JSON list of C-alpha atoms in Angstrom, two decimals:
[
{"chain": "F", "resi": 222, "resn": "UNK", "atom": "CA", "xyz": [1.84, -2.90, 12.81]},
{"chain": "F", "resi": 223, "resn": "UNK", "atom": "CA", "xyz": [1.11, -6.05, 10.92]},
{"chain": "F", "resi": 224, "resn": "UNK", "atom": "CA", "xyz": [1.86, -6.49, 7.25]},
{"chain": "F", "resi": 225, "resn": "UNK", "atom": "CA", "xyz": [1.25, -9.54, 5.14]},
{"chain": "F", "resi": 226, "resn": "UNK", "atom": "CA", "xyz": [0.48, -10.92, 1.72]},
{"chain": "F", "resi": 227, "resn": "UNK", "atom": "CA", "xyz": [-2.91, -10.61, 0.13]},
{"chain": "F", "resi": 228, "resn": "UNK", "atom": "CA", "xyz": [-4.36, -13.36, -1.98]},
{"chain": "F", "resi": 229, "resn": "UNK", "atom": "CA", "xyz": [-7.15, -12.79, -4.46]},
{"chain": "F", "resi": 230, "resn": "UNK", "atom": "CA", "xyz": [-9.40, -15.28, -6.18]},
{"chain": "F", "resi": 231, "resn": "UNK", "atom": "CA", "xyz": [-10.13, -15.14, -9.90]},
{"chain": "F", "resi": 232, "resn": "UNK", "atom": "CA", "xyz": [-12.90, -12.58, -9.29]},
{"chain": "F", "resi": 233, "resn": "UNK", "atom": "CA", "xyz": [-10.46, -10.20, -7.62]},
{"chain": "F", "resi": 234, "resn": "UNK", "atom": "CA", "xyz": [-12.03, -10.66, -4.18]},
{"chain": "F", "resi": 235, "resn": "UNK", "atom": "CA", "xyz": [-9.82, -10.95, -1.14]},
{"chain": "F", "resi": 236, "resn": "UNK", "atom": "CA", "xyz": [-9.71, -14.56, 0.07]},
{"chain": "F", "resi": 237, "resn": "UNK", "atom": "CA", "xyz": [-8.46, -13.72, 3.53]},
{"chain": "F", "resi": 238, "resn": "UNK", "atom": "CA", "xyz": [-10.14, -10.74, 5.14]},
{"chain": "F", "resi": 239, "resn": "UNK", "atom": "CA", "xyz": [-8.40, -10.64, 8.55]},
{"chain": "F", "resi": 240, "resn": "UNK", "atom": "CA", "xyz": [-5.65, -8.31, 7.30]},
{"chain": "F", "resi": 241, "resn": "UNK", "atom": "CA", "xyz": [-6.58, -4.69, 7.97]},
{"chain": "F", "resi": 242, "resn": "UNK", "atom": "CA", "xyz": [-3.45, -2.76, 7.04]},
{"chain": "F", "resi": 243, "resn": "UNK", "atom": "CA", "xyz": [-1.43, -2.96, 3.84]},
{"chain": "F", "resi": 244, "resn": "UNK", "atom": "CA", "xyz": [1.65, -1.30, 2.42]},
{"chain": "F", "resi": 245, "resn": "UNK", "atom": "CA", "xyz": [1.81, -0.41, -1.27]},
{"chain": "F", "resi": 246, "resn": "UNK", "atom": "CA", "xyz": [5.05, 0.67, -2.88]},
{"chain": "F", "resi": 247, "resn": "UNK", "atom": "CA", "xyz": [4.85, 3.04, -5.83]},
{"chain": "F", "resi": 248, "resn": "UNK", "atom": "CA", "xyz": [1.33, 4.40, -5.36]},
{"chain": "F", "resi": 249, "resn": "UNK", "atom": "CA", "xyz": [2.02, 7.79, -6.92]},
{"chain": "F", "resi": 250, "resn": "UNK", "atom": "CA", "xyz": [2.25, 6.09, -10.32]},
{"chain": "F", "resi": 251, "resn": "UNK", "atom": "CA", "xyz": [-0.61, 4.85, -12.48]},
{"chain": "F", "resi": 252, "resn": "UNK", "atom": "CA", "xyz": [-0.80, 1.17, -11.47]},
{"chain": "F", "resi": 253, "resn": "UNK", "atom": "CA", "xyz": [-0.13, 1.64, -7.76]},
{"chain": "F", "resi": 254, "resn": "UNK", "atom": "CA", "xyz": [-2.75, 4.35, -7.57]},
{"chain": "F", "resi": 255, "resn": "UNK", "atom": "CA", "xyz": [-5.47, 2.01, -8.85]},
{"chain": "F", "resi": 256, "resn": "UNK", "atom": "CA", "xyz": [-4.38, -0.73, -6.45]},
{"chain": "F", "resi": 257, "resn": "UNK", "atom": "CA", "xyz": [-4.59, 1.66, -3.49]},
{"chain": "F", "resi": 258, "resn": "UNK", "atom": "CA", "xyz": [-8.02, 2.95, -4.55]},
{"chain": "F", "resi": 259, "resn": "UNK", "atom": "CA", "xyz": [-9.30, -0.63, -4.75]},
{"chain": "F", "resi": 260, "resn": "UNK", "atom": "CA", "xyz": [-7.83, -1.55, -1.35]},
{"chain": "F", "resi": 261, "resn": "UNK", "atom": "CA", "xyz": [-9.35, 1.52, 0.31]},
{"chain": "F", "resi": 262, "resn": "UNK", "atom": "CA", "xyz": [-12.72, 0.76, -1.28]},
{"chain": "F", "resi": 263, "resn": "UNK", "atom": "CA", "xyz": [-12.47, -2.76, 0.20]},
{"chain": "F", "resi": 264, "resn": "UNK", "atom": "CA", "xyz": [-12.02, -1.22, 3.66]},
{"chain": "F", "resi": 265, "resn": "UNK", "atom": "CA", "xyz": [-8.27, -1.55, 4.17]},
{"chain": "F", "resi": 266, "resn": "UNK", "atom": "CA", "xyz": [-6.05, 0.97, 5.90]},
{"chain": "F", "resi": 267, "resn": "UNK", "atom": "CA", "xyz": [-3.35, 1.71, 3.35]},
{"chain": "F", "resi": 268, "resn": "UNK", "atom": "CA", "xyz": [0.15, 3.07, 3.77]},
{"chain": "F", "resi": 269, "resn": "UNK", "atom": "CA", "xyz": [1.98, 4.15, 0.65]},
{"chain": "F", "resi": 270, "resn": "UNK", "atom": "CA", "xyz": [5.76, 4.14, 0.27]},
{"chain": "F", "resi": 271, "resn": "UNK", "atom": "CA", "xyz": [6.89, 6.10, -2.77]},
{"chain": "F", "resi": 272, "resn": "UNK", "atom": "CA", "xyz": [9.97, 8.14, -3.63]},
{"chain": "F", "resi": 273, "resn": "UNK", "atom": "CA", "xyz": [7.93, 10.29, -6.06]},
{"chain": "F", "resi": 274, "resn": "UNK", "atom": "CA", "xyz": [10.57, 9.83, -8.77]},
{"chain": "F", "resi": 275, "resn": "UNK", "atom": "CA", "xyz": [7.95, 9.00, -11.42]},
{"chain": "F", "resi": 276, "resn": "UNK", "atom": "CA", "xyz": [4.54, 9.79, -9.95]},
{"chain": "F", "resi": 277, "resn": "UNK", "atom": "CA", "xyz": [3.37, 12.80, -8.00]},
{"chain": "F", "resi": 278, "resn": "UNK", "atom": "CA", "xyz": [1.89, 13.34, -4.56]},
{"chain": "F", "resi": 279, "resn": "UNK", "atom": "CA", "xyz": [-1.42, 14.53, -6.03]},
{"chain": "F", "resi": 280, "resn": "UNK", "atom": "CA", "xyz": [-2.01, 10.99, -7.37]},
{"chain": "F", "resi": 281, "resn": "UNK", "atom": "CA", "xyz": [-2.02, 9.47, -3.87]},
{"chain": "F", "resi": 282, "resn": "UNK", "atom": "CA", "xyz": [-5.46, 8.71, -2.46]},
{"chain": "F", "resi": 283, "resn": "UNK", "atom": "CA", "xyz": [-6.19, 11.20, 0.35]},
{"chain": "F", "resi": 284, "resn": "UNK", "atom": "CA", "xyz": [-7.34, 8.34, 2.61]},
{"chain": "F", "resi": 285, "resn": "UNK", "atom": "CA", "xyz": [-3.91, 6.65, 2.37]},
{"chain": "F", "resi": 286, "resn": "UNK", "atom": "CA", "xyz": [-0.91, 7.54, 4.51]},
{"chain": "F", "resi": 287, "resn": "UNK", "atom": "CA", "xyz": [1.96, 8.69, 2.29]},
{"chain": "F", "resi": 288, "resn": "UNK", "atom": "CA", "xyz": [5.49, 7.79, 3.36]},
{"chain": "F", "resi": 289, "resn": "UNK", "atom": "CA", "xyz": [8.11, 9.34, 1.09]},
{"chain": "F", "resi": 290, "resn": "UNK", "atom": "CA", "xyz": [11.12, 7.10, 0.59]},
{"chain": "F", "resi": 291, "resn": "UNK", "atom": "CA", "xyz": [12.61, 4.36, -1.55]},
{"chain": "F", "resi": 292, "resn": "UNK", "atom": "CA", "xyz": [11.66, 0.72, -0.96]},
{"chain": "F", "resi": 293, "resn": "UNK", "atom": "CA", "xyz": [15.23, -0.20, -1.97]},
{"chain": "F", "resi": 294, "resn": "UNK", "atom": "CA", "xyz": [16.60, 1.64, 1.07]},
{"chain": "F", "resi": 295, "resn": "UNK", "atom": "CA", "xyz": [17.01, -1.06, 3.72]},
{"chain": "F", "resi": 296, "resn": "UNK", "atom": "CA", "xyz": [16.73, 1.37, 6.65]},
{"chain": "F", "resi": 297, "resn": "UNK", "atom": "CA", "xyz": [13.52, 2.94, 5.38]},
{"chain": "F", "resi": 298, "resn": "UNK", "atom": "CA", "xyz": [11.98, -0.43, 4.54]},
{"chain": "F", "resi": 299, "resn": "UNK", "atom": "CA", "xyz": [12.78, -1.78, 8.00]},
{"chain": "F", "resi": 300, "resn": "UNK", "atom": "CA", "xyz": [11.30, 1.30, 9.70]},
{"chain": "F", "resi": 301, "resn": "UNK", "atom": "CA", "xyz": [8.09, 1.08, 7.67]},
{"chain": "F", "resi": 302, "resn": "UNK", "atom": "CA", "xyz": [7.60, -2.61, 8.36]},
{"chain": "F", "resi": 303, "resn": "UNK", "atom": "CA", "xyz": [8.39, -2.36, 12.07]},
{"chain": "F", "resi": 304, "resn": "UNK", "atom": "CA", "xyz": [6.14, 0.67, 12.42]}
]
């Protein structure tokens, strides 16, 4: 799996469209949820890493893949990135 950084121009449009898969940490919360919705609407495959300590699973977009864990956990982060 390939992960990378996204860059947006001032209009919020993706400047580099060759990335197809993204990872968002903290999607079950308010801000992350809106980011994931936008990414899915732009045609990206989205994986979500969240420990559900603040948000709830019902907030996660049904088209995203939910991975429950903490981004601060080195083992979990490595597994997610390596696929």
